[in-house]
Amino acid sequence: MRLAAKGFTAILSIITVGVALSLSPAFAGDDNSNSKNVTEDEIVRALAPQPKKPLTRGLSIGPQTDPAPSAAETKLLQTVRGRATRSLSSTEREEIASAAKDKPNIDLEITFDYNSADISAKSLPSVQALGRALTSPDLKGSTFVVAGHTDAAGGDSYNQELSERRADSIKRYLVDKYSIAAADLVTVGYGKSKLKDPSQPMSEVNRRVQVVNMENKTTASK
């Protein structure tokens, strides 16, 4: 009788624990399918040029950084604007990277299906937020670099071509869905040469797209 009672108690305990687990809220890390998505507002804040600080009388300060592109950068943009992504030389790609490094940018973790240029379902909300941001009054009319990147799997030439296809995929989506002028989106691929996380070269965070605001026509004309 006692053994039966103990058995019943053990079964009851197991059932209680099971019910408790089923009713417990899931941890945030259990489903991170939306954890990397960003909002339209976050993208606008990251890409909007910073206004110049007014000079103060009697205060000596060093030269301020001009957010407008230099003559050399403008010439570079005119050279590559409208060009096919695959037509850019390695020198032009590095010139773009150099010109972009001090510009407003955001490194969106827009991931892609493995070995593919297809935007992953979990990253589609980020691409849509990007489309809304680039057509917002604060950013509309700017020239943006859309840079594709891959992880370290595969050879250099394969990854270079894949990164170009990924940049083109984002551009095509933005042009088709948000009517952004194709000439305002300069696409470039960097393959696996600029990993976001070199310590984990195969990680999906390396399969991403970076967006850089190279030239703001709206603010420059004011």
mmCIF file of C-alpha atoms in Angstrom:
data_model
loop_
_atom_site.group_PDB
_atom_site.id
_atom_site.type_symbol
_atom_site.label_atom_id
_atom_site.label_comp_id
_atom_site.label_asym_id
_atom_site.label_seq_id
_atom_site.Cartn_x
_atom_site.Cartn_y
_atom_site.Cartn_z
ATOM 1 C CA MET A 1 0.000 0.000 0.000
ATOM 2 C CA ARG A 2 2.817 2.353 0.976
ATOM 3 C CA LEU A 3 4.681 1.533 -2.245
ATOM 4 C CA ALA A 4 1.589 2.296 -4.280
ATOM 5 C CA ALA A 5 1.183 5.613 -2.456
ATOM 6 C CA LYS A 6 4.811 6.506 -3.124
ATOM 7 C CA GLY A 7 4.408 5.626 -6.790
ATOM 8 C CA PHE A 8 1.307 7.773 -7.056
ATOM 9 C CA THR A 9 3.127 10.667 -5.366
ATOM 10 C CA ALA A 10 6.055 10.369 -7.799
ATOM 11 C CA ILE A 11 3.729 10.355 -10.793
ATOM 12 C CA LEU A 12 1.870 13.364 -9.435
ATOM 13 C CA SER A 13 5.169 15.222 -8.969
ATOM 14 C CA ILE A 14 6.190 14.547 -12.570
ATOM 15 C CA ILE A 15 2.831 15.779 -13.852
ATOM 16 C CA THR A 16 3.095 18.931 -11.714
ATOM 17 C CA VAL A 17 6.575 19.723 -13.018
ATOM 18 C CA GLY A 18 5.447 19.127 -16.606
ATOM 19 C CA VAL A 19 2.502 21.472 -16.250
ATOM 20 C CA ALA A 20 4.706 24.137 -14.641
ATOM 21 C CA LEU A 21 7.171 23.960 -17.512
ATOM 22 C CA SER A 22 4.441 24.161 -20.111
ATOM 23 C CA LEU A 23 3.034 27.290 -18.476
ATOM 24 C CA SER A 24 6.383 29.011 -17.954
ATOM 25 C CA PRO A 25 7.187 31.877 -20.391
ATOM 26 C CA ALA A 26 9.870 31.056 -22.934
ATOM 27 C CA PHE A 27 13.223 32.740 -22.525
ATOM 28 C CA ALA A 28 14.074 35.440 -25.083
ATOM 29 C CA GLY A 29 16.896 33.345 -26.426
ATOM 30 C CA ASP A 30 14.651 30.400 -27.220
ATOM 31 C CA ASP A 31 13.324 32.032 -30.382
ATOM 32 C CA ASN A 32 15.572 34.710 -31.797
ATOM 33 C CA SER A 33 13.964 34.844 -35.232
ATOM 34 C CA ASN A 34 13.080 38.513 -34.708
ATOM 35 C CA SER A 35 15.861 39.508 -32.344
ATOM 36 C CA LYS A 36 18.035 41.075 -35.045
ATOM 37 C CA ASN A 37 15.367 43.106 -36.775
ATOM 38 C CA VAL A 38 15.661 46.865 -36.532
ATOM 39 C CA THR A 39 13.041 49.579 -36.767
ATOM 40 C CA GLU A 40 12.633 52.316 -39.340
ATOM 41 C CA ASP A 41 13.422 54.929 -36.687
ATOM 42 C CA GLU A 42 16.670 53.207 -35.699
ATOM 43 C CA ILE A 43 17.810 53.165 -39.323
ATOM 44 C CA VAL A 44 16.918 56.836 -39.862
ATOM 45 C CA ARG A 45 18.819 57.875 -36.726
ATOM 46 C CA ALA A 46 21.882 55.889 -37.793
ATOM 47 C CA LEU A 47 21.956 57.193 -41.378
ATOM 48 C CA ALA A 48 20.926 60.815 -40.879
ATOM 49 C CA PRO A 49 23.917 63.205 -41.207
ATOM 50 C CA GLN A 50 24.932 64.836 -37.959
ATOM 51 C CA PRO A 51 24.353 68.624 -38.015
ATOM 52 C CA LYS A 52 27.374 70.848 -37.655
ATOM 53 C CA LYS A 53 27.822 72.420 -34.256
ATOM 54 C CA PRO A 54 27.708 76.231 -34.394
ATOM 55 C CA LEU A 55 30.957 78.052 -33.749
ATOM 56 C CA THR A 56 31.141 79.803 -30.379
ATOM 57 C CA ARG A 57 32.724 83.239 -30.149
ATOM 58 C CA GLY A 58 35.889 83.396 -28.148
ATOM 59 C CA LEU A 59 36.315 79.642 -28.231
ATOM 60 C CA SER A 60 39.120 78.182 -30.300
ATOM 61 C CA ILE A 61 38.272 74.765 -31.691
ATOM 62 C CA GLY A 62 39.765 72.487 -34.262
ATOM 63 C CA PRO A 63 38.330 72.047 -37.753
ATOM 64 C CA GLN A 64 34.938 70.380 -37.845
ATOM 65 C CA THR A 65 34.226 67.351 -39.980
ATOM 66 C CA ASP A 66 32.162 68.279 -43.009
ATOM 67 C CA PRO A 67 29.453 65.649 -43.574
ATOM 68 C CA ALA A 68 29.274 66.582 -47.269
ATOM 69 C CA PRO A 69 31.339 64.441 -49.634
ATOM 70 C CA SER A 70 34.660 65.789 -50.861
ATOM 71 C CA ALA A 71 35.238 66.522 -54.533
ATOM 72 C CA ALA A 72 37.071 63.207 -54.878
ATOM 73 C CA GLU A 73 34.212 61.312 -53.231
ATOM 74 C CA THR A 74 31.640 63.029 -55.432
ATOM 75 C CA LYS A 75 33.659 62.093 -58.512
ATOM 76 C CA LEU A 76 33.861 58.487 -57.274
ATOM 77 C CA LEU A 77 30.101 58.346 -56.733
ATOM 78 C CA GLN A 78 29.441 59.723 -60.194
ATOM 79 C CA THR A 79 31.776 57.102 -61.642
ATOM 80 C CA VAL A 80 30.122 54.126 -59.946
ATOM 81 C CA ARG A 81 26.505 55.330 -59.842
ATOM 82 C CA GLY A 82 24.433 53.232 -62.212
ATOM 83 C CA ARG A 83 27.242 50.730 -62.758
ATOM 84 C CA ALA A 84 26.607 47.014 -62.527
ATOM 85 C CA THR A 85 27.874 45.632 -59.229
ATOM 86 C CA ARG A 86 30.091 43.077 -60.942
ATOM 87 C CA SER A 87 31.746 45.744 -63.077
ATOM 88 C CA LEU A 88 33.496 47.376 -60.118
ATOM 89 C CA SER A 89 37.208 46.722 -59.925
ATOM 90 C CA SER A 90 38.926 45.721 -56.695
ATOM 91 C CA THR A 91 40.477 49.211 -56.565
ATOM 92 C CA GLU A 92 37.060 50.867 -56.886
ATOM 93 C CA ARG A 93 35.659 48.613 -54.169
ATOM 94 C CA GLU A 94 38.396 49.654 -51.770
ATOM 95 C CA GLU A 95 37.951 53.323 -52.702
ATOM 96 C CA ILE A 96 34.276 53.032 -51.849
ATOM 97 C CA ALA A 97 35.114 51.356 -48.535
ATOM 98 C CA SER A 98 37.591 54.117 -47.710
ATOM 99 C CA ALA A 99 35.141 56.894 -48.582
ATOM 100 C CA ALA A 100 32.360 55.196 -46.617
ATOM 101 C CA LYS A 101 34.211 54.576 -43.368
ATOM 102 C CA ASP A 102 33.473 58.007 -41.852
ATOM 103 C CA LYS A 103 29.936 58.345 -43.212
ATOM 104 C CA PRO A 104 26.691 57.623 -41.339
ATOM 105 C CA ASN A 105 26.132 53.895 -41.623
ATOM 106 C CA ILE A 106 24.309 50.954 -40.182
ATOM 107 C CA ASP A 107 25.389 47.342 -40.312
ATOM 108 C CA LEU A 108 22.110 45.518 -40.746
ATOM 109 C CA GLU A 109 22.175 41.821 -40.011
ATOM 110 C CA ILE A 110 20.114 41.046 -43.077
ATOM 111 C CA THR A 111 20.844 37.379 -43.402
ATOM 112 C CA PHE A 112 20.429 35.182 -46.429
ATOM 113 C CA ASP A 113 19.689 31.560 -46.980
ATOM 114 C CA TYR A 114 22.860 29.496 -47.002
ATOM 115 C CA ASN A 115 24.760 29.730 -50.300
ATOM 116 C CA SER A 116 22.000 31.956 -51.645
ATOM 117 C CA ALA A 117 21.099 35.561 -52.410
ATOM 118 C CA ASP A 118 17.545 34.989 -51.196
ATOM 119 C CA ILE A 119 16.672 37.184 -48.224
ATOM 120 C CA SER A 120 15.851 35.010 -45.221
ATOM 121 C CA ALA A 121 12.270 35.170 -43.952
ATOM 122 C CA LYS A 122 13.378 36.338 -40.515
ATOM 123 C CA SER A 123 15.256 39.310 -42.029
ATOM 124 C CA LEU A 124 12.486 40.510 -44.322
ATOM 125 C CA PRO A 125 11.079 42.912 -41.666
ATOM 126 C CA SER A 126 14.507 44.611 -41.515
ATOM 127 C CA VAL A 127 14.583 45.053 -45.290
ATOM 128 C CA GLN A 128 11.093 46.520 -45.192
ATOM 129 C CA ALA A 129 12.115 48.889 -42.393
ATOM 130 C CA LEU A 130 15.094 49.895 -44.538
ATOM 131 C CA GLY A 131 12.809 50.677 -47.463
ATOM 132 C CA ARG A 132 10.589 52.877 -45.314
ATOM 133 C CA ALA A 133 13.597 54.621 -43.793
ATOM 134 C CA LEU A 134 15.256 55.430 -47.121
ATOM 135 C CA THR A 135 12.033 57.004 -48.381
ATOM 136 C CA SER A 136 11.493 59.052 -45.217
ATOM 137 C CA PRO A 137 11.820 62.877 -45.414
ATOM 138 C CA ASP A 138 15.096 62.712 -43.448
ATOM 139 C CA LEU A 139 16.854 60.449 -45.944
ATOM 140 C CA LYS A 140 15.012 60.644 -49.243
ATOM 141 C CA GLY A 141 17.276 61.889 -52.045
ATOM 142 C CA SER A 142 20.525 60.675 -50.496
ATOM 143 C CA THR A 143 22.975 58.356 -52.222
ATOM 144 C CA PHE A 144 23.525 55.089 -50.384
ATOM 145 C CA VAL A 145 26.111 52.359 -50.665
ATOM 146 C CA VAL A 146 24.628 48.895 -50.213
ATOM 147 C CA ALA A 147 27.493 46.519 -49.462
ATOM 148 C CA GLY A 148 27.083 42.748 -49.512
ATOM 149 C CA HIS A 149 29.155 40.389 -47.370
ATOM 150 C CA THR A 150 29.460 36.625 -46.971
ATOM 151 C CA ASP A 151 30.825 34.265 -44.372
ATOM 152 C CA ALA A 152 34.181 32.544 -44.881
ATOM 153 C CA ALA A 153 32.875 29.297 -46.376
ATOM 154 C CA GLY A 154 34.013 28.741 -49.952
ATOM 155 C CA GLY A 155 36.648 30.301 -52.162
ATOM 156 C CA ASP A 156 37.371 33.981 -52.717
ATOM 157 C CA SER A 157 35.891 34.264 -56.199
ATOM 158 C CA TYR A 158 32.728 32.385 -55.256
ATOM 159 C CA ASN A 159 32.147 34.553 -52.188
ATOM 160 C CA GLN A 160 32.844 37.727 -54.122
ATOM 161 C CA GLU A 161 30.188 36.828 -56.677
ATOM 162 C CA LEU A 162 27.743 35.780 -53.951
ATOM 163 C CA SER A 163 28.179 39.048 -52.039
ATOM 164 C CA GLU A 164 27.490 41.010 -55.219
ATOM 165 C CA ARG A 165 24.305 39.034 -55.809
ATOM 166 C CA ARG A 166 23.212 39.728 -52.240
ATOM 167 C CA ALA A 167 23.760 43.467 -52.606
ATOM 168 C CA ASP A 168 21.849 43.373 -55.889
ATOM 169 C CA SER A 169 19.043 41.436 -54.205
ATOM 170 C CA ILE A 170 18.555 44.179 -51.608
ATOM 171 C CA LYS A 171 18.735 46.908 -54.254
ATOM 172 C CA ARG A 172 16.190 45.143 -56.438
ATOM 173 C CA TYR A 173 13.808 44.793 -53.490
ATOM 174 C CA LEU A 174 14.122 48.477 -52.556
ATOM 175 C CA VAL A 175 13.639 49.653 -56.130
ATOM 176 C CA ASP A 176 10.694 47.341 -56.811
ATOM 177 C CA LYS A 177 8.862 47.686 -53.499
ATOM 178 C CA TYR A 178 9.688 51.276 -52.486
ATOM 179 C CA SER A 179 10.358 52.985 -55.838
ATOM 180 C CA ILE A 180 13.798 54.196 -54.745
ATOM 181 C CA ALA A 181 15.791 55.511 -57.709
ATOM 182 C CA ALA A 182 18.261 52.848 -58.815
ATOM 183 C CA ALA A 183 20.949 55.498 -59.337
ATOM 184 C CA ASP A 184 20.730 56.423 -55.633
ATOM 185 C CA LEU A 185 21.764 52.909 -54.599
ATOM 186 C CA VAL A 186 25.401 52.012 -55.281
ATOM 187 C CA THR A 187 25.899 48.289 -54.771
ATOM 188 C CA VAL A 188 29.224 46.679 -53.996
ATOM 189 C CA GLY A 189 30.330 43.225 -52.862
ATOM 190 C CA TYR A 190 33.204 42.420 -50.517
ATOM 191 C CA GLY A 191 32.956 38.650 -50.338
ATOM 192 C CA LYS A 192 34.555 37.323 -47.183
ATOM 193 C CA SER A 193 37.216 40.039 -47.028
ATOM 194 C CA LYS A 194 35.478 42.107 -44.327
ATOM 195 C CA LEU A 195 33.991 39.678 -41.819
ATOM 196 C CA LYS A 196 31.884 41.227 -39.085
ATOM 197 C CA ASP A 197 32.963 38.518 -36.634
ATOM 198 C CA PRO A 198 36.412 37.205 -37.626
ATOM 199 C CA SER A 199 36.470 34.970 -34.545
ATOM 200 C CA GLN A 200 33.506 33.024 -35.982
ATOM 201 C CA PRO A 201 34.123 33.142 -39.731
ATOM 202 C CA MET A 202 31.290 30.723 -40.531
ATOM 203 C CA SER A 203 28.669 32.536 -38.446
ATOM 204 C CA GLU A 204 25.534 33.808 -40.184
ATOM 205 C CA VAL A 205 26.171 37.316 -38.812
ATOM 206 C CA ASN A 206 28.843 37.601 -41.492
ATOM 207 C CA ARG A 207 26.221 37.068 -44.198
ATOM 208 C CA ARG A 208 24.943 40.620 -44.047
ATOM 209 C CA VAL A 209 24.411 43.941 -45.797
ATOM 210 C CA GLN A 210 25.829 47.270 -44.692
ATOM 211 C CA VAL A 211 24.154 50.528 -45.732
ATOM 212 C CA VAL A 212 26.089 53.819 -45.820
ATOM 213 C CA ASN A 213 24.736 57.320 -46.429
ATOM 214 C CA MET A 214 27.341 58.730 -48.815
ATOM 215 C CA GLU A 215 25.725 61.983 -49.876
ATOM 216 C CA ASN A 216 22.678 63.824 -48.643
ATOM 217 C CA LYS A 217 21.306 65.935 -51.478
ATOM 218 C CA THR A 218 18.413 67.265 -49.423
ATOM 219 C CA THR A 219 20.486 68.776 -46.631
ATOM 220 C CA ALA A 220 23.215 69.911 -49.027
ATOM 221 C CA SER A 221 20.696 71.968 -50.995
ATOM 222 C CA LYS A 222 19.348 73.813 -47.970
#
